[in-house]
Amino acid sequence: MSIHIDPRLTIGTISPYLHGQFIEFLGECIDQGLWVGTDSSIPNTDGIRTDALKALKDLKPPLLRWPGGCYADTYHWRQGVGPRNQRPVGYNENFGTYQPDGHGFGTDEFLRLCQAVGAEPWINVNMLSGSVAEMRDWMEYCNRPSGTAMSAMRAANGHPSPYGVKFWGLGNEPWAGGGTMTPSMYADRYRMFASAMPTFAENGDQPPMIQPIACGPDGNKPMERVRWTRDFFQALAQYRQPPIAAYDLHFYNWNIDHPDDTSTQFDQDGWDRVIQGALELGEVIDQQWDLMQACLATMPQPESTMDSRLTRVDLVMGEWGNWHGDAFTARPALRQQVTMRDAVTSALTLDILQSRCDKVSMACNAQTLNVLNSLILTEDDATILTPNYDVFMMYRRHQGARAIQSLPEADKPALHVFASVKDGHIMVDLVNADMTSAVEAALTLPEPVRPAGMQSLSAQDPHACNTRSDPDQVRARQVDVSDIPEGREITVRLDPASVNVLDLAMV
C-alpha cells in the first residue's frame, strides 16, 4: 500500500510562526546559557554567547517568546532596563532554579536579540504580581515612537526608535502557578488588562497594532481543558467582549511516571510511550478548535452598531515539548539531554502543527537552550547543537508553503508522513517512529516528479546524543537520491528512529 500525495489538495498556508521558540529565566536557559554578560571570558557579542547567537542566526526562528512561562508572573520589567550595574538583584525560585537574578538580560537585550536573529517577539505580561499600569508602561516603552516619558526612557537606554512589539500574552498558566484561578477569575482580570492596552494607532480608522493573547487551558488535563475553554468563553459572552486576538494552549509530552526512564536511558516501552504521547497533541488541537468555534457562535449580538461582536480568535501554542522525569532533579534546573527519541517527537509535533495550519497560527518549542526540549546546550565555554536543532533546520522549507492532504499508510503505523508544496517543489517529511526497524516509504503522485534531494537524521543507537566531547554524534546528512528515477511512484528506505525530508521537484 502506498501513500498518495496530491499537491492540488491543500489545507492552508503554513505560518512561519509555527516554528517559534521560547526562552525563559529557568535553569541556564538565559543566564549562563544564552546570556553570559559582557565581562565573561566566554566569547560573547554584547553579552550574548557568540556561538549560540550564530546558531540562532543560522536557524532564523520566526518567533521568540519571553520572559516566561512561570517566570513572567513575578517579573517586573523596569528591573531589567537601564545601566546593568544599577539593576536590582532579585531571586529566582521558579521550577527549582534557586539562584540570584541580576536582570542583566532585559527588555532591550531581548528585543535586540530578536532583531539580530530575525524573530518576531512575543512578550508575556505579569498579570499575577504586576499591574495594569505596569503593563501599559511596558507597551509604551517598547512601541511609542516619541513624545512620552516611556519613549524617552527607551531612547535614553540606547534605542530611540520603537521596537514594534505586536504579540503580548496576558498572564501565563493562570490555572496553576499563574494564580490558581478559575476561568471566570482569569476572564475578569483579562478584561481589565486587555481593555487598558494602548492601540498605537494614529487615528480611529486604523486597526490596533497590539495583538493580545489570552491564556488557554492545560492541554494535558482531558477534563479540565474542556471545562476551562467553555467557561472562559462563556465568561466573555456574558457582556461586551474585550480585545482578544489569540488563545494560548499549552501541551507537554509528560514522561514522569517511570523513574527508570530518563532523557537518555529508555527501553522499547519507554520509546513507544513517548512517541504515543506526542501524537496525542493532534486530538487536543482538534478538540480545542471545535470548542472555540462552538463558543464563538454563542457570542451575543450587540445592541448597538458601535459595539463589536467577537467572531474569530486564533489558536496558538505558547509551550510544547518533551518533559522527562529526570529534569525535575537536574542541576542546573530542568536541564535535559536530547536523543533521537526527542528528535522524532519534535518532528511529529511540527508535522501535527503544520497539518493543522488552518487551525493553529503560532507555536513555541519549550525551550530553546538548556531546558527541556532544547535545540542548544551549553557547558562552560562550549555550545552544542542537539538533534532537535537539525529537525528545525530540516523543516524550514515548509514555512510559507501550502500544506497537502495526505493519507496515512495503514500497514506501517510507525511511518508518519506530511507534505507541503511551494515554488514547484513538494517537501515530504517521512518520520520512521520504529525504534529498531527500517521501513520503506512508497509514495504515489498524480504527475511525475524528480527526486531533487533528501536529508536524513538518525543514529546507530537511538539513545545517542551530542555532548561536549562528541558534539556531532547525531547530525543530519544528505542522502544520495540520484538512483531514484523520475516518475509518479517514489520509494525510499528509512533508517530506524529517523527523521527524513524528501525534496520532489515537479516536472
mmCIF file of N, CA, C and O in Angstrom, residues 341-373:
data_model
loop_
_atom_site.group_PDB
_atom_site.id
_atom_site.type_symbol
_atom_site.label_atom_id
_atom_site.label_comp_id
_atom_site.label_asym_id
_atom_site.label_seq_id
_atom_site.Cartn_x
_atom_site.Cartn_y
_atom_site.Cartn_z
ATOM 1 N N ARG A 341 14.936 9.982 20.304
ATOM 2 C CA ARG A 341 13.538 9.913 20.753
ATOM 3 C C ARG A 341 12.933 11.306 20.765
ATOM 4 O O ARG A 341 11.791 11.509 20.321
ATOM 5 N N ASP A 342 13.687 12.285 21.267
ATOM 6 C CA ASP A 342 13.191 13.658 21.311
ATOM 7 C C ASP A 342 13.122 14.263 19.912
ATOM 8 O O ASP A 342 12.189 15.013 19.592
ATOM 9 N N ALA A 343 14.100 13.948 19.076
ATOM 10 C CA ALA A 343 14.087 14.476 17.712
ATOM 11 C C ALA A 343 12.885 13.957 16.931
ATOM 12 O O ALA A 343 12.217 14.712 16.202
ATOM 13 N N VAL A 344 12.584 12.660 17.088
ATOM 14 C CA VAL A 344 11.424 12.087 16.403
ATOM 15 C C VAL A 344 10.135 12.742 16.883
ATOM 16 O O VAL A 344 9.267 13.107 16.077
ATOM 17 N N THR A 345 9.977 12.915 18.203
ATOM 18 C CA THR A 345 8.739 13.530 18.694
ATOM 19 C C THR A 345 8.661 15.008 18.330
ATOM 20 O O THR A 345 7.561 15.529 18.096
ATOM 21 N N SER A 346 9.793 15.689 18.247
ATOM 22 C CA SER A 346 9.759 17.082 17.796
ATOM 23 C C SER A 346 9.301 17.167 16.351
ATOM 24 O O SER A 346 8.500 18.039 15.980
ATOM 25 N N ALA A 347 9.803 16.259 15.518
ATOM 26 C CA ALA A 347 9.364 16.236 14.124
ATOM 27 C C ALA A 347 7.879 15.907 14.017
ATOM 28 O O ALA A 347 7.136 16.540 13.251
ATOM 29 N N LEU A 348 7.423 14.922 14.798
ATOM 30 C CA LEU A 348 5.997 14.576 14.777
ATOM 31 C C LEU A 348 5.138 15.754 15.222
ATOM 32 O O LEU A 348 4.067 16.009 14.652
ATOM 33 N N THR A 349 5.604 16.470 16.241
ATOM 34 C CA THR A 349 4.842 17.619 16.726
ATOM 35 C C THR A 349 4.766 18.704 15.670
ATOM 36 O O THR A 349 3.688 19.279 15.423
ATOM 37 N N LEU A 350 5.890 19.023 15.036
ATOM 38 C CA LEU A 350 5.863 20.022 13.975
ATOM 39 C C LEU A 350 4.940 19.599 12.842
ATOM 40 O O LEU A 350 4.203 20.435 12.268
ATOM 41 N N ASP A 351 4.928 18.314 12.506
ATOM 42 C CA ASP A 351 4.037 17.845 11.449
ATOM 43 C C ASP A 351 2.570 17.931 11.868
ATOM 44 O O ASP A 351 1.698 18.236 11.043
ATOM 45 N N ILE A 352 2.288 17.663 13.135
ATOM 46 C CA ILE A 352 0.913 17.838 13.636
ATOM 47 C C ILE A 352 0.488 19.292 13.512
ATOM 48 O O ILE A 352 -0.627 19.604 13.070
ATOM 49 N N LEU A 353 1.366 20.198 13.890
ATOM 50 C CA LEU A 353 1.048 21.628 13.800
ATOM 51 C C LEU A 353 0.888 22.059 12.345
ATOM 52 O O LEU A 353 -0.062 22.774 12.001
ATOM 53 N N GLN A 354 1.804 21.624 11.494
ATOM 54 C CA GLN A 354 1.744 22.022 10.083
ATOM 55 C C GLN A 354 0.516 21.451 9.399
ATOM 56 O O GLN A 354 -0.101 22.117 8.557
ATOM 57 N N SER A 355 0.131 20.230 9.761
ATOM 58 C CA SER A 355 -1.048 19.619 9.143
ATOM 59 C C SER A 355 -2.340 20.255 9.632
ATOM 60 O O SER A 355 -3.407 20.005 9.059
ATOM 61 N N ARG A 356 -2.238 21.098 10.676
ATOM 62 C CA ARG A 356 -3.392 21.836 11.194
ATOM 63 C C ARG A 356 -3.149 23.340 11.100
ATOM 64 O O ARG A 356 -3.581 24.108 11.941
ATOM 65 N N CYS A 357 -2.482 23.737 10.030
ATOM 66 C CA CYS A 357 -2.168 25.151 9.854
ATOM 67 C C CYS A 357 -3.408 25.993 9.618
ATOM 68 O O CYS A 357 -3.356 27.223 9.704
ATOM 69 N N ASP A 358 -4.532 25.356 9.338
ATOM 70 C CA ASP A 358 -5.801 26.079 9.233
ATOM 71 C C ASP A 358 -6.433 26.300 10.604
ATOM 72 O O ASP A 358 -7.441 27.009 10.722
ATOM 73 N N LYS A 359 -5.839 25.710 11.642
ATOM 74 C CA LYS A 359 -6.367 25.843 12.996
ATOM 75 C C LYS A 359 -5.380 26.523 13.944
ATOM 76 O O LYS A 359 -5.807 27.229 14.868
ATOM 77 N N VAL A 360 -4.094 26.277 13.768
ATOM 78 C CA VAL A 360 -3.067 26.813 14.670
ATOM 79 C C VAL A 360 -2.201 27.791 13.899
ATOM 80 O O VAL A 360 -1.719 27.471 12.810
ATOM 81 N N SER A 361 -1.974 28.976 14.479
ATOM 82 C CA SER A 361 -1.235 30.009 13.749
ATOM 83 C C SER A 361 0.143 30.291 14.330
ATOM 84 O O SER A 361 0.999 30.849 13.633
ATOM 85 N N MET A 362 0.409 29.948 15.597
ATOM 86 C CA MET A 362 1.718 30.170 16.206
ATOM 87 C C MET A 362 1.979 29.040 17.197
ATOM 88 O O MET A 362 1.046 28.495 17.782
ATOM 89 N N ALA A 363 3.264 28.715 17.385
ATOM 90 C CA ALA A 363 3.636 27.693 18.364
ATOM 91 C C ALA A 363 5.098 27.886 18.744
ATOM 92 O O ALA A 363 5.913 28.292 17.919
ATOM 93 N N CYS A 364 5.427 27.584 20.006
ATOM 94 C CA CYS A 364 6.788 27.779 20.505
ATOM 95 C C CYS A 364 7.299 26.517 21.190
ATOM 96 O O CYS A 364 6.665 26.021 22.127
ATOM 97 N N ASN A 365 8.442 26.027 20.733
ATOM 98 C CA ASN A 365 9.113 24.912 21.385
ATOM 99 C C ASN A 365 9.652 25.347 22.741
ATOM 100 O O ASN A 365 10.250 26.417 22.882
ATOM 101 N N ALA A 366 9.477 24.503 23.752
ATOM 102 C CA ALA A 366 9.931 24.819 25.107
ATOM 103 C C ALA A 366 11.035 23.836 25.517
ATOM 104 O O ALA A 366 10.735 22.664 25.703
ATOM 105 N N GLN A 367 12.277 24.331 25.655
ATOM 106 C CA GLN A 367 12.719 25.686 25.382
ATOM 107 C C GLN A 367 13.965 25.649 24.499
ATOM 108 O O GLN A 367 14.527 24.585 24.262
ATOM 109 N N THR A 368 14.454 26.793 24.090
ATOM 110 C CA THR A 368 15.490 26.845 23.067
ATOM 111 C C THR A 368 16.853 26.381 23.566
ATOM 112 O O THR A 368 17.581 25.689 22.850
ATOM 113 N N LEU A 369 17.227 26.769 24.803
ATOM 114 C CA LEU A 369 18.548 26.436 25.327
ATOM 115 C C LEU A 369 18.446 25.766 26.692
ATOM 116 O O LEU A 369 17.737 26.261 27.579
ATOM 117 N N ASN A 370 19.157 24.658 26.859
ATOM 118 C CA ASN A 370 19.483 24.074 28.165
ATOM 119 C C ASN A 370 18.310 23.597 29.003
ATOM 120 O O ASN A 370 18.520 23.040 30.084
ATOM 121 N N VAL A 371 17.088 23.805 28.577
ATOM 122 C CA VAL A 371 15.915 23.469 29.370
ATOM 123 C C VAL A 371 14.964 22.621 28.521
ATOM 124 O O VAL A 371 14.562 23.029 27.424
ATOM 125 N N LEU A 372 14.634 21.425 29.016
ATOM 126 C CA LEU A 372 13.654 20.532 28.404
ATOM 127 C C LEU A 372 14.022 20.190 26.959
ATOM 128 O O LEU A 372 15.069 19.635 26.715
ATOM 129 N N ASN A 373 13.188 20.557 26.000
ATOM 130 C CA ASN A 373 13.297 20.071 24.613
ATOM 131 C C ASN A 373 14.250 20.929 23.784
ATOM 132 O O ASN A 373 13.905 21.407 22.710
#
